[in-house]
Short mmCIF file of C-alpha atoms in Angstrom, two decimals:
data_model
loop_
_atom_site.label_atom_id
_atom_site.label_comp_id
_atom_site.label_asym_id
_atom_site.label_seq_id
_atom_site.Cartn_x
_atom_site.Cartn_y
_atom_site.Cartn_z
CA MET A 1 3.80 69.30 -24.30
CA ALA A 2 4.33 67.16 -27.32
CA THR A 3 0.89 65.67 -26.76
CA ALA A 4 -0.86 69.02 -26.80
CA ALA A 5 0.88 70.05 -29.99
CA ALA A 6 -0.08 66.77 -31.56
CA ALA A 7 -3.75 67.21 -30.74
CA ALA A 8 -3.73 70.64 -32.38
CA ALA A 9 -2.03 69.41 -35.51
CA TYR A 10 -4.41 66.52 -35.91
CA PRO A 11 -7.08 66.56 -38.62
CA PRO A 12 -10.53 67.45 -37.25
CA PRO A 13 -12.88 64.52 -36.59
CA ARG A 14 -15.31 63.70 -39.33
CA THR A 15 -18.93 64.68 -38.95
CA SER A 16 -20.21 61.24 -38.14
CA ALA A 17 -17.49 60.21 -35.81
CA THR A 18 -18.32 56.55 -35.59
CA ASP A 19 -19.98 55.91 -38.97
CA GLY A 20 -23.10 54.20 -37.71
CA LEU A 21 -21.24 51.97 -35.31
CA PRO A 22 -22.58 51.86 -31.78
CA ARG A 23 -21.03 54.50 -29.60
CA LEU A 24 -21.00 52.02 -26.80
CA LEU A 25 -19.39 48.69 -27.53
CA ASN A 26 -20.68 45.92 -25.29
CA ASN A 27 -21.17 48.46 -22.50
CA LYS A 28 -17.43 48.31 -22.06
CA TYR A 29 -15.89 50.81 -24.46
CA ARG A 30 -17.07 54.21 -25.63
CA LEU A 31 -16.03 54.87 -29.24
CA GLU A 32 -14.98 58.48 -29.59
CA ARG A 33 -13.58 59.28 -33.00
CA ARG A 34 -12.04 57.84 -36.04
CA VAL A 35 -8.28 58.17 -35.96
CA GLY A 36 -7.10 56.12 -38.88
CA GLU A 37 -7.95 53.83 -41.72
CA GLY A 38 -5.90 51.16 -43.43
CA THR A 39 -6.30 48.47 -45.99
CA TYR A 40 -7.83 46.20 -43.44
CA GLY A 41 -10.01 48.31 -41.22
CA VAL A 42 -10.85 51.54 -39.46
CA VAL A 43 -9.35 52.57 -36.13
CA TYR A 44 -11.22 54.50 -33.46
CA ARG A 45 -10.10 56.11 -30.29
CA ALA A 46 -12.18 54.83 -27.40
CA THR A 47 -12.38 54.81 -23.64
CA GLU A 48 -12.64 51.72 -21.51
CA LEU A 49 -15.45 52.72 -19.20
CA ALA A 50 -14.42 50.68 -16.19
CA SER A 51 -10.86 51.97 -16.03
CA GLY A 52 -11.13 55.27 -17.89
CA GLN A 53 -8.14 54.21 -19.99
CA THR A 54 -7.88 55.31 -23.58
CA VAL A 55 -7.72 52.44 -26.04
CA ALA A 56 -7.64 52.06 -29.81
CA VAL A 57 -10.41 49.95 -31.32
CA LYS A 58 -9.78 48.54 -34.76
CA VAL A 59 -12.84 47.36 -36.65
CA ARG A 60 -12.34 44.55 -39.09
CA GLY A 61 -14.74 43.14 -41.63
CA GLY A 62 -18.44 43.88 -41.97
CA ALA A 63 -19.42 47.49 -42.64
CA GLY A 64 -15.87 48.86 -42.53
CA ARG A 65 -13.76 48.82 -45.64
CA GLY A 66 -13.73 45.14 -46.34
CA GLY A 67 -10.44 45.19 -48.14
CA ALA A 68 -11.17 42.53 -50.73
CA GLY A 69 -7.71 43.22 -52.05
CA THR A 70 -5.88 41.27 -54.64
CA VAL A 71 -2.68 40.25 -52.96
CA GLY A 72 -0.21 38.22 -54.90
CA GLY A 73 -2.49 38.13 -57.91
CA GLU A 74 -4.99 35.86 -56.18
CA MET A 75 -8.31 37.14 -55.00
CA ARG A 76 -8.40 37.45 -51.27
CA PRO A 77 -11.96 36.71 -50.31
CA ASP A 78 -11.93 39.13 -47.43
CA ASP A 79 -15.54 40.20 -47.55
CA SER A 80 -18.00 39.40 -44.83
CA GLU A 81 -19.51 36.50 -46.77
CA GLU A 82 -16.36 34.58 -46.05
CA GLY A 83 -16.55 34.85 -42.29
CA VAL A 84 -13.37 35.78 -40.49
CA PRO A 85 -10.93 37.10 -43.12
CA SER A 86 -7.61 35.34 -43.29
CA SER A 87 -5.73 38.60 -42.70
CA ALA A 88 -7.66 39.22 -39.47
CA LEU A 89 -7.12 35.66 -38.40
CA ARG A 90 -3.37 35.96 -38.87
CA GLU A 91 -3.12 39.34 -37.24
CA ILE A 92 -5.06 38.25 -34.17
CA ALA A 93 -3.38 34.89 -33.79
CA LEU A 94 0.03 36.55 -33.97
CA LEU A 95 -0.68 39.57 -31.82
CA LEU A 96 -2.13 37.55 -28.99
CA GLU A 97 1.22 35.83 -28.67
CA LEU A 98 3.33 38.96 -28.79
CA ARG A 99 4.02 40.80 -25.59
CA HIS A 100 6.94 43.19 -25.74
CA ASP A 101 7.59 46.81 -24.84
CA ASN A 102 8.20 47.65 -28.48
CA VAL A 103 5.16 45.88 -29.90
CA VAL A 104 1.70 47.34 -29.51
CA ARG A 105 -0.41 45.23 -27.16
CA LEU A 106 -3.68 43.64 -28.25
CA ARG A 107 -5.90 43.66 -25.19
CA GLU A 108 -8.94 41.85 -26.45
CA VAL A 109 -10.83 40.59 -29.49
CA THR A 110 -14.58 40.95 -29.36
CA ARG A 111 -17.75 41.17 -31.38
CA ASP A 112 -20.71 43.51 -30.99
CA LEU A 113 -22.63 41.34 -28.57
CA SER A 114 -25.64 43.65 -28.56
CA ARG A 115 -26.45 42.59 -32.11
CA PRO A 116 -26.51 38.80 -32.02
CA ASP A 117 -27.19 37.30 -35.36
CA PRO A 118 -30.78 36.07 -35.57
CA ALA A 119 -29.98 32.53 -36.58
CA ALA A 120 -27.62 32.03 -33.66
CA ALA A 121 -30.20 33.48 -31.31
CA ALA A 122 -32.82 31.11 -32.66
CA ALA A 123 -30.49 28.18 -32.21
CA ALA A 124 -29.72 29.26 -28.68
CA ALA A 125 -33.44 29.51 -27.96
CA ALA A 126 -33.90 25.99 -29.25
CA GLY A 127 -31.62 24.93 -26.46
CA GLY A 128 -28.61 23.79 -28.44
CA ARG A 129 -25.17 25.28 -28.53
CA TYR A 130 -24.99 24.05 -32.06
CA SER A 131 -27.48 25.17 -34.63
CA SER A 132 -28.91 22.44 -36.77
CA GLY A 133 -27.15 22.01 -40.04
CA ALA A 134 -29.97 22.21 -42.57
CA GLY A 135 -31.82 25.53 -42.72
CA GLY A 136 -31.41 27.55 -39.57
CA GLY A 137 -32.35 30.80 -41.30
CA GLY A 138 -29.83 32.75 -43.31
CA GLY A 139 -29.17 35.63 -40.94
CA GLY A 140 -25.39 35.39 -40.72
CA GLY A 141 -22.85 37.68 -42.29
CA GLY A 142 -23.62 41.34 -41.68
CA ASP A 143 -22.74 42.96 -38.41
CA SER A 144 -21.99 39.83 -36.47
CA ALA A 145 -19.04 39.35 -38.80
CA GLN A 146 -17.45 42.56 -37.54
CA LEU A 147 -14.55 42.06 -35.23
CA PHE A 148 -13.28 44.63 -32.76
CA LEU A 149 -9.64 44.53 -31.84
CA VAL A 150 -8.87 46.53 -28.72
CA PHE A 151 -5.31 47.84 -28.42
CA ASP A 152 -3.45 50.08 -26.02
CA PHE A 153 -3.79 53.60 -27.37
CA VAL A 154 -0.62 55.35 -28.42
CA ASP A 155 -1.14 58.89 -29.63
CA MET A 156 2.03 59.59 -31.58
CA ASP A 157 3.77 57.94 -34.47
CA VAL A 158 7.10 58.31 -36.20
CA HIS A 159 5.63 60.07 -39.21
CA ARG A 160 3.86 62.73 -37.16
CA LEU A 161 6.86 63.14 -34.92
CA MET A 162 8.89 63.91 -38.03
CA GLN A 163 6.34 66.46 -39.21
CA LEU A 164 6.17 68.18 -35.84
CA TYR A 165 9.90 68.22 -35.24
CA PRO A 166 11.75 68.84 -38.50
CA ALA A 167 15.05 68.73 -36.62
CA LEU A 168 14.40 65.20 -35.39
CA GLY A 169 16.87 63.66 -37.83
CA ALA A 170 19.66 65.84 -36.46
CA ASN A 171 19.07 64.52 -32.95
CA ALA A 172 21.54 61.64 -33.19
CA ALA A 173 20.77 60.31 -29.72
CA LEU A 174 17.04 60.15 -30.37
CA VAL A 175 17.49 58.52 -33.78
CA LYS A 176 19.73 55.91 -32.19
CA TYR A 177 17.27 55.37 -29.37
CA LEU A 178 14.33 54.87 -31.75
CA THR A 179 16.41 52.63 -34.04
CA TYR A 180 17.39 50.46 -31.10
CA GLN A 181 13.79 50.02 -30.01
CA LEU A 182 12.65 49.26 -33.54
CA LEU A 183 15.27 46.52 -33.79
CA CYS A 184 14.37 45.20 -30.32
CA GLY A 185 10.73 44.86 -31.32
CA LEU A 186 11.71 43.29 -34.64
CA ASP A 187 14.11 40.85 -33.01
CA TYR A 188 11.37 39.80 -30.63
CA CYS A 189 8.93 39.21 -33.51
CA HIS A 190 11.51 37.26 -35.49
CA ARG A 191 12.39 35.11 -32.50
CA ARG A 192 8.73 34.24 -32.28
CA ARG A 193 8.82 33.52 -36.00
CA VAL A 194 6.60 36.44 -36.96
CA LEU A 195 7.31 38.48 -40.07
CA HIS A 196 5.82 41.97 -40.01
CA ARG A 197 6.10 42.49 -43.79
CA ASP A 198 4.87 46.08 -43.73
CA LEU A 199 7.21 48.29 -41.72
CA LYS A 200 6.94 51.92 -42.78
CA PRO A 201 6.73 55.33 -41.18
CA GLN A 202 4.52 56.71 -43.93
CA VAL A 203 0.78 56.88 -43.93
CA GLU A 204 -1.24 57.13 -47.11
CA GLY A 205 -3.44 60.18 -47.44
CA GLY A 206 -3.12 61.18 -43.81
CA TRP A 207 -5.64 58.61 -42.61
CA GLY A 208 -3.48 55.55 -42.80
CA VAL A 209 -3.17 53.11 -39.99
CA ARG A 210 -0.01 54.19 -38.30
CA ASN A 211 2.59 51.61 -38.15
CA LEU A 212 5.45 52.76 -35.97
CA LEU A 213 3.92 54.31 -32.90
CA VAL A 214 5.76 56.40 -30.36
CA ASP A 215 4.50 56.66 -26.82
CA VAL A 216 5.53 60.12 -25.61
CA ARG A 217 3.91 59.87 -22.19
CA GLY A 218 6.26 60.26 -19.27
CA GLY A 219 8.88 61.96 -21.42
CA GLY A 220 10.20 58.71 -22.86
CA HIS A 221 9.96 58.06 -26.55
CA SER A 222 8.89 54.48 -26.43
CA LEU A 223 8.53 53.05 -29.92
CA LYS A 224 5.90 50.42 -30.64
CA ILE A 225 5.51 48.38 -33.81
CA ALA A 226 1.86 48.19 -34.86
CA ASP A 227 -0.43 47.09 -37.69
CA PHE A 228 0.33 43.45 -38.24
CA GLY A 229 -2.30 43.29 -40.98
CA LEU A 230 0.18 41.82 -43.43
CA SER A 231 2.20 39.85 -40.97
CA ARG A 232 2.73 36.18 -41.35
CA ALA A 233 4.09 33.34 -39.36
CA PHE A 234 7.05 31.69 -40.95
CA GLY A 235 8.33 28.20 -40.52
CA VAL A 236 11.87 26.96 -40.32
CA PRO A 237 12.61 26.62 -43.20
CA VAL A 238 10.14 28.97 -44.82
CA ARG A 239 7.76 27.98 -47.57
CA LEU A 240 6.79 29.92 -50.66
CA LEU A 241 5.01 33.11 -49.72
CA SER A 242 3.27 35.84 -51.63
CA PRO A 243 5.73 38.40 -53.08
CA GLU A 244 3.25 41.28 -53.13
CA VAL A 245 3.82 42.50 -49.61
CA VAL A 246 5.53 45.52 -48.07
CA THR A 247 4.71 49.03 -49.27
CA LEU A 248 6.73 49.85 -52.37
CA TRP A 249 9.31 52.26 -50.93
CA TYR A 250 10.22 49.88 -48.13
CA ARG A 251 10.17 46.72 -50.21
CA PRO A 252 13.49 44.88 -50.35
CA PRO A 253 15.13 43.96 -53.67
CA GLU A 254 14.47 40.23 -53.32
CA LEU A 255 10.73 40.96 -53.35
CA LEU A 256 10.96 43.59 -56.10
CA LEU A 257 12.73 40.96 -58.19
CA GLY A 258 9.88 38.54 -57.63
CA GLY A 259 11.48 36.23 -55.06
CA ARG A 260 9.00 34.04 -53.26
CA LEU A 261 11.24 32.42 -50.70
CA TYR A 262 11.93 35.10 -48.19
CA GLY A 263 12.06 35.60 -44.48
CA SER A 264 13.02 37.92 -41.69
CA PRO A 265 15.65 39.86 -43.77
CA VAL A 266 12.66 41.50 -45.49
CA ASP A 267 11.80 43.36 -42.29
CA VAL A 268 15.43 44.34 -41.67
CA TRP A 269 15.57 46.07 -45.06
CA SER A 270 12.33 47.95 -44.37
CA ALA A 271 13.60 48.93 -40.93
CA ALA A 272 16.76 50.45 -42.44
CA CYS A 273 14.62 52.43 -44.90
CA CYS A 274 12.59 53.73 -41.95
CA VAL A 275 15.68 54.73 -39.97
CA LEU A 276 17.26 56.56 -42.89
CA GLU A 277 13.99 58.31 -43.63
CA LEU A 278 13.94 59.45 -40.01
CA SER A 279 17.53 60.62 -40.21
CA ASN A 280 17.41 62.22 -43.68
CA ARG A 281 13.85 63.46 -43.33
CA TRP A 282 13.23 62.13 -46.82
CA PRO A 283 12.19 58.68 -48.03
CA LEU A 284 15.18 56.67 -49.15
CA PHE A 285 13.77 54.92 -52.22
CA PRO A 286 10.55 56.76 -53.16
CA GLY A 287 9.78 54.80 -56.31
CA ALA A 288 6.54 55.28 -58.25
CA THR A 289 6.53 51.71 -59.51
CA GLU A 290 8.33 48.50 -58.68
CA ILE A 291 10.98 49.01 -61.35
CA ASP A 292 11.36 52.65 -60.35
CA THR A 293 11.98 51.66 -56.74
CA LEU A 294 14.45 49.03 -57.86
CA LEU A 295 16.37 51.54 -60.00
CA LYS A 296 16.42 54.02 -57.11
CA ILE A 297 17.95 51.30 -54.96
CA PHE A 298 20.54 50.46 -57.64
CA GLU A 299 21.32 54.12 -58.14
CA LYS A 300 22.11 54.67 -54.45
CA LEU A 301 23.61 51.35 -53.45
CA GLY A 302 25.13 50.35 -56.78
CA SER A 303 23.77 47.57 -59.00
CA PRO A 304 24.10 44.05 -57.60
CA ASP A 305 25.74 41.23 -59.50
CA GLU A 306 26.18 37.51 -59.06
CA ALA A 307 29.32 38.13 -56.98
CA THR A 308 27.65 40.36 -54.37
CA TRP A 309 24.41 38.44 -54.49
CA PRO A 310 24.71 34.73 -55.32
CA GLY A 311 21.46 33.43 -56.79
CA LEU A 312 20.53 36.83 -58.23
CA ALA A 313 20.18 35.42 -61.74
CA ASP A 314 17.52 32.95 -60.57
CA LEU A 315 15.11 35.66 -59.41
CA PRO A 316 12.11 35.86 -61.78
CA HIS A 317 12.28 39.58 -62.58
CA TRP A 318 16.06 39.94 -62.79
CA ARG A 319 17.36 41.03 -66.21
CA PRO A 320 21.07 41.40 -66.92
CA GLN A 321 20.26 44.38 -69.14
CA LEU A 322 19.01 46.44 -66.16
CA PRO A 323 21.09 49.63 -65.97
CA ARG A 324 24.32 49.39 -64.02
CA TYR A 325 25.08 52.03 -61.42
CA PRO A 326 28.28 52.41 -59.40
CA GLY A 327 26.34 53.55 -56.34
CA ARG A 328 26.96 56.46 -54.01
CA SER A 329 29.06 56.85 -50.93
CA TRP A 330 27.55 56.21 -47.52
CA GLU A 331 28.43 59.75 -46.46
CA GLU A 332 26.00 60.82 -49.16
CA ILE A 333 23.31 58.24 -48.36
CA ALA A 334 23.34 58.80 -44.59
CA PRO A 335 24.90 62.22 -44.02
CA ARG A 336 23.69 62.61 -40.45
CA LEU A 337 24.72 59.23 -39.10
CA ASP A 338 28.10 58.59 -37.53
CA PRO A 339 30.45 56.05 -39.17
CA ALA A 340 29.14 53.21 -36.96
CA GLY A 341 25.58 54.11 -37.90
CA ARG A 342 26.50 54.12 -41.60
CA ASP A 343 28.10 50.72 -41.23
CA LEU A 344 24.96 49.33 -39.60
CA MET A 345 22.80 50.76 -42.42
CA ARG A 346 25.17 49.25 -44.98
CA ARG A 347 24.74 45.84 -43.34
CA MET A 348 20.97 46.20 -43.07
CA LEU A 349 20.75 47.22 -46.73
CA THR A 350 22.89 44.35 -48.02
CA TYR A 351 21.47 42.98 -51.28
CA ASP A 352 21.87 39.29 -50.54
CA PRO A 353 19.28 38.43 -47.86
CA ALA A 354 21.55 35.64 -46.64
CA GLN A 355 24.31 38.15 -45.89
CA ARG A 356 22.03 40.88 -44.57
CA ILE A 357 22.48 41.43 -40.84
CA THR A 358 19.76 39.98 -38.59
CA ALA A 359 17.86 42.09 -36.09
CA ALA A 360 19.56 40.19 -33.26
CA ALA A 361 23.05 40.84 -34.65
CA ALA A 362 22.18 44.46 -35.40
CA LEU A 363 21.44 45.03 -31.71
CA ARG A 364 25.02 43.99 -30.92
CA HIS A 365 26.48 46.33 -33.56
CA PRO A 366 29.06 48.92 -32.37
CA TYR A 367 26.54 51.67 -33.27
CA PHE A 368 24.73 50.70 -30.07
CA ALA A 369 27.85 50.52 -27.90
CA ASP A 370 26.68 53.60 -25.99
CA ILE A 371 22.99 52.65 -25.82
CA GLY A 372 23.03 51.92 -22.07
CA PRO A 373 22.82 55.52 -20.82
CA LEU A 374 20.19 56.31 -23.45
CA LEU A 375 17.97 53.50 -22.22
CA GLU A 376 18.25 54.74 -18.64
CA ARG A 377 17.63 58.32 -19.59
CA PRO A 378 15.63 58.53 -22.83
CA PRO A 379 16.83 61.41 -25.03
CA GLN A 380 14.51 64.38 -25.34
CA LEU A 381 13.58 66.47 -28.32
CA GLN B 1 11.75 28.46 -22.37
CA ALA B 2 9.09 31.13 -21.81
CA ILE B 3 7.16 29.56 -24.66
CA ILE B 4 7.35 26.12 -23.09
CA LYS B 5 6.25 27.49 -19.73
CA ASN B 6 3.30 29.20 -21.38
CA GLU B 7 2.33 26.01 -23.12
CA LEU B 8 2.52 23.99 -19.90
CA ILE B 9 0.22 26.45 -18.15
CA ARG B 10 -2.24 26.26 -21.00
CA GLN B 11 -2.06 22.48 -21.23
CA ALA B 12 -2.88 22.23 -17.54
CA GLY B 13 -6.07 24.17 -18.22
CA LEU B 14 -7.20 21.68 -20.82
CA ARG B 15 -8.98 18.60 -19.63
CA TYR B 16 -8.21 16.71 -22.73
CA VAL B 17 -10.48 13.74 -23.26
CA PRO B 18 -11.99 13.61 -19.83
CA ASP B 19 -13.18 10.25 -18.68
CA ARG B 20 -16.75 10.38 -19.89
CA PRO B 21 -18.57 7.92 -22.12
CA GLU B 22 -19.15 10.51 -24.85
CA ALA B 23 -15.48 11.47 -24.67
CA ARG B 24 -14.45 7.89 -25.22
CA ARG B 25 -16.91 7.58 -28.05
CA PHE B 26 -15.50 10.72 -29.62
CA ALA B 27 -11.90 9.60 -29.24
CA SER B 28 -12.46 6.10 -30.55
CA LEU B 29 -15.04 6.68 -33.28
CA ASP B 30 -15.61 10.30 -34.29
CA ARG B 31 -12.09 11.63 -34.18
CA PRO B 32 -10.59 8.98 -36.49
CA ARG B 33 -13.47 9.58 -38.92
CA ILE B 34 -12.98 13.33 -38.91
CA VAL B 35 -9.22 13.13 -39.19
CA SER B 36 -9.28 10.70 -42.10
CA TRP B 37 -11.86 12.91 -43.82
CA LEU B 38 -9.55 15.90 -43.27
CA VAL B 39 -6.66 13.96 -44.78
CA GLU B 40 -8.79 13.26 -47.85
CA VAL B 41 -9.80 16.89 -48.19
CA VAL B 42 -6.25 18.13 -47.81
CA SER B 43 -4.90 15.78 -50.47
CA ALA B 44 -7.81 16.44 -52.83
CA LEU B 45 -7.42 20.22 -52.59
CA ARG B 46 -3.62 19.99 -52.47
CA LEU B 47 -3.45 21.91 -49.24
CA SER B 48 -0.25 21.92 -47.20
CA ASP B 49 0.57 19.53 -44.39
CA GLU B 50 0.73 22.58 -42.15
CA ALA B 51 -2.96 23.23 -42.77
CA LEU B 52 -3.83 19.61 -41.99
CA TYR B 53 -1.95 19.58 -38.69
CA ALA B 54 -3.35 22.95 -37.70
CA ALA B 55 -6.87 21.71 -38.45
CA VAL B 56 -6.43 18.59 -36.32
CA SER B 57 -4.95 20.69 -33.53
CA LEU B 58 -7.98 23.01 -33.68
CA LEU B 59 -10.30 20.02 -33.59
CA ASP B 60 -8.62 18.55 -30.52
CA ARG B 61 -8.49 21.81 -28.66
CA PHE B 62 -12.08 22.59 -29.46
CA VAL B 63 -13.26 19.26 -28.15
CA ALA B 64 -11.08 19.63 -25.07
CA GLY B 65 -12.42 23.09 -24.39
CA THR B 66 -16.09 22.42 -24.87
CA GLU B 67 -18.60 21.23 -22.30
CA THR B 68 -21.03 19.52 -24.62
CA PHE B 69 -19.64 17.22 -27.22
CA PRO B 70 -20.66 18.06 -30.76
CA PRO B 71 -23.65 15.92 -31.79
CA GLU B 72 -23.41 13.65 -34.79
CA HIS B 73 -24.99 16.06 -37.27
CA VAL B 74 -22.49 18.88 -36.70
CA LEU B 75 -19.33 16.78 -36.76
CA GLN B 76 -18.75 17.43 -40.41
CA LEU B 77 -19.46 21.13 -39.95
CA LEU B 78 -16.89 21.17 -37.19
CA ALA B 79 -14.40 19.46 -39.48
CA LEU B 80 -15.15 22.01 -42.21
CA ALA B 81 -14.62 24.91 -39.83
CA CYS B 82 -11.31 23.43 -38.67
CA ILE B 83 -9.90 23.03 -42.16
CA SER B 84 -11.32 26.33 -43.39
CA LEU B 85 -9.73 28.26 -40.53
CA ALA B 86 -6.47 26.35 -40.80
CA SER B 87 -6.30 27.05 -44.50
CA LYS B 88 -7.11 30.74 -44.01
CA HIS B 89 -4.19 30.88 -41.66
CA GLU B 90 -1.70 28.78 -43.60
CA GLU B 91 -2.41 29.03 -47.31
CA VAL B 92 -1.66 31.77 -49.81
CA ALA B 93 -4.52 30.92 -52.18
CA GLN B 94 -7.87 30.87 -50.44
CA TYR B 95 -10.98 28.80 -50.98
CA ARG B 96 -14.29 30.53 -50.50
CA ALA B 97 -16.86 29.63 -47.88
CA ASP B 98 -19.11 28.24 -50.61
CA ASP B 99 -16.36 25.91 -51.77
CA TRP B 100 -15.98 24.50 -48.29
CA VAL B 101 -19.70 24.04 -47.80
CA ARG B 102 -19.90 22.14 -51.08
CA LEU B 103 -17.56 19.52 -49.65
CA ALA B 104 -20.17 18.27 -47.21
CA VAL B 105 -23.13 16.69 -48.99
CA ASP B 106 -25.71 14.07 -48.09
CA SER B 107 -26.41 10.90 -50.07
CA ALA B 108 -28.59 12.86 -52.53
CA ASN B 109 -25.70 15.27 -53.14
CA ARG B 110 -27.45 18.13 -51.37
CA PRO B 111 -25.28 20.38 -49.20
CA LEU B 112 -25.58 19.59 -45.51
CA TYR B 113 -24.81 23.10 -44.32
CA GLN B 114 -25.20 26.71 -45.37
CA ARG B 115 -22.45 29.29 -45.58
CA GLU B 116 -23.82 30.98 -42.46
CA ASP B 117 -23.55 27.74 -40.52
CA LEU B 118 -19.88 27.55 -41.38
CA GLN B 119 -19.33 31.15 -40.29
CA ARG B 120 -21.02 30.56 -36.96
CA MET B 121 -19.05 27.40 -36.40
CA GLU B 122 -15.79 29.21 -37.20
CA MET B 123 -16.63 31.87 -34.64
CA LEU B 124 -17.56 29.35 -31.98
CA LEU B 125 -14.37 27.47 -32.69
CA LEU B 126 -12.22 30.59 -32.47
CA GLU B 127 -13.81 31.72 -29.25
CA THR B 128 -13.45 28.27 -27.73
CA VAL B 129 -9.72 28.10 -28.48
CA ASP B 130 -9.23 31.78 -27.54
CA TRP B 131 -8.10 32.65 -31.07
CA ARG B 132 -5.00 30.55 -30.63
CA ILE B 133 -4.38 29.13 -34.06
CA ARG B 134 -0.64 29.23 -34.07
CA VAL B 135 -0.02 26.39 -31.72
CA PRO B 136 3.08 24.28 -32.10
CA ASN B 137 2.07 20.81 -33.26
CA SER B 138 4.00 17.67 -34.04
CA LEU B 139 4.69 18.78 -37.61
CA VAL B 140 6.47 21.91 -36.39
CA PHE B 141 8.83 19.76 -34.33
CA LEU B 142 9.23 17.24 -37.11
CA ARG B 143 10.34 19.98 -39.49
CA LEU B 144 12.63 21.41 -36.86
CA TYR B 145 14.33 18.07 -36.14
CA HIS B 146 14.63 17.39 -39.83
CA ASN B 147 16.28 20.74 -40.29
CA VAL B 148 18.68 20.06 -37.44
CA LEU B 149 19.63 16.72 -38.98
CA LEU B 150 20.31 18.41 -42.30
CA HIS B 151 22.62 20.87 -40.62
CA GLN B 152 24.81 18.65 -38.47
CA GLU B 153 26.49 21.58 -36.72
CA GLY B 154 23.52 22.09 -34.46
CA VAL B 155 20.31 24.04 -34.34
CA VAL B 156 20.03 26.34 -37.31
CA PRO B 157 19.10 29.84 -36.23
CA ALA B 158 15.77 30.92 -37.62
CA ASP B 159 17.35 33.72 -39.60
CA ALA B 160 19.92 31.59 -41.34
CA ALA B 161 17.33 28.98 -42.24
CA SER B 162 14.88 31.40 -43.71
CA MET B 163 16.93 32.19 -46.76
#
């Protein structure tokens, strides 16, 4: 029932549904319509011809929006001239290793094999697997640089669920169930040393690549983390990373203050913002700019100081003259959560990343003491 | 545990350095040349050790996974593709394809390869190693052991160490 309602509420397909891409991909998938677009590529709904299964095909590089973004101040040479973009490389390398119920599954990475690049074809004709170094004709780039990532198709996401069911936040069991799954998926990623770095329920302009998917088939609300376009492997210990990640509203204070040595606590902060947005039906820290977001955080949670957050003074953008707020009560911040839920949110939104609760510890929090029956019998809307 | 099992299955599929004359030639002559060239490139461009180890791992797995050994004239292209992919995966600041290609020149200082050659080689490399770039290598373990030694209590959980 939810599925039918979703289809009706969905924006109509654009006139040219596949934007000049082949409708048939490698005689294996039939591209049907565009369902989303993000910084790093366009997503189509498609059918796997052999099995009849619906899949999501994400196109990266080439004719799609290249996404030559400036991340961290440095130019990211993500255009097709540069071959496989680093963001695609990271996303694919990570996703192929992740297999978990709460992480969207990457089925395959492929190219459009019907359009081989001329130089490679010539080299193949010459009998070698390797083309000769000098010359070889300059055919590369172009369409052969396009990559197709084939995912399991999930037709619902947290944002749309919230739009369709305004009372979702009042459904304490469902909120708990979704929160638990989000943390399970996150814990799994962190155990495999993968940072997501871009958790958010929001989509920009209605065509965004949806990030927290919910599989409503079979009556269960199975949450799946998707869009690892900004994700990154981290070492133990981590090295300096780019601070310009995570959409503004979900960006934790250590990043807003310019910290460059961060890790899995970043995702925990974003996850808490997502959960409270789900519960309150309103974004928690909807800042227009970095400083605005930071002040919204201070205003709600109270301003941090060296006592609550050792090392605060060393962060590049920290200024002692930033306004000081006493903060609000947790009853006010999370009115619909029970006391255990509020306590979990308080721990997930701890300023000092070192003291912030980990995803693994969050799963053992008393808030989830009664999760067992919910897992056996998923709560309904 | 699951990770180790996965790795063992994958390792079994690799016939690393099979007993063939060209394999022995590669292991004794070409590989040391390529690796020392990679070391030079990494120190000249101030890339991270992680990128170097990832590049060497890509090189080894490519050679293990390929039927025909790369002929002499593409060895340097292979090396370029390895370090370019490894650096795309590991580094924050990125070099452009043209920068990489400029690293391989003949005696008259002319570039040996075009940008398109590098792209094709990258693709061939990725498809040969099944897109598996994040493979644990000796450096990962070295860092881990080092970390453990620093924290005498025992293995530092990933979360605590990532502060």
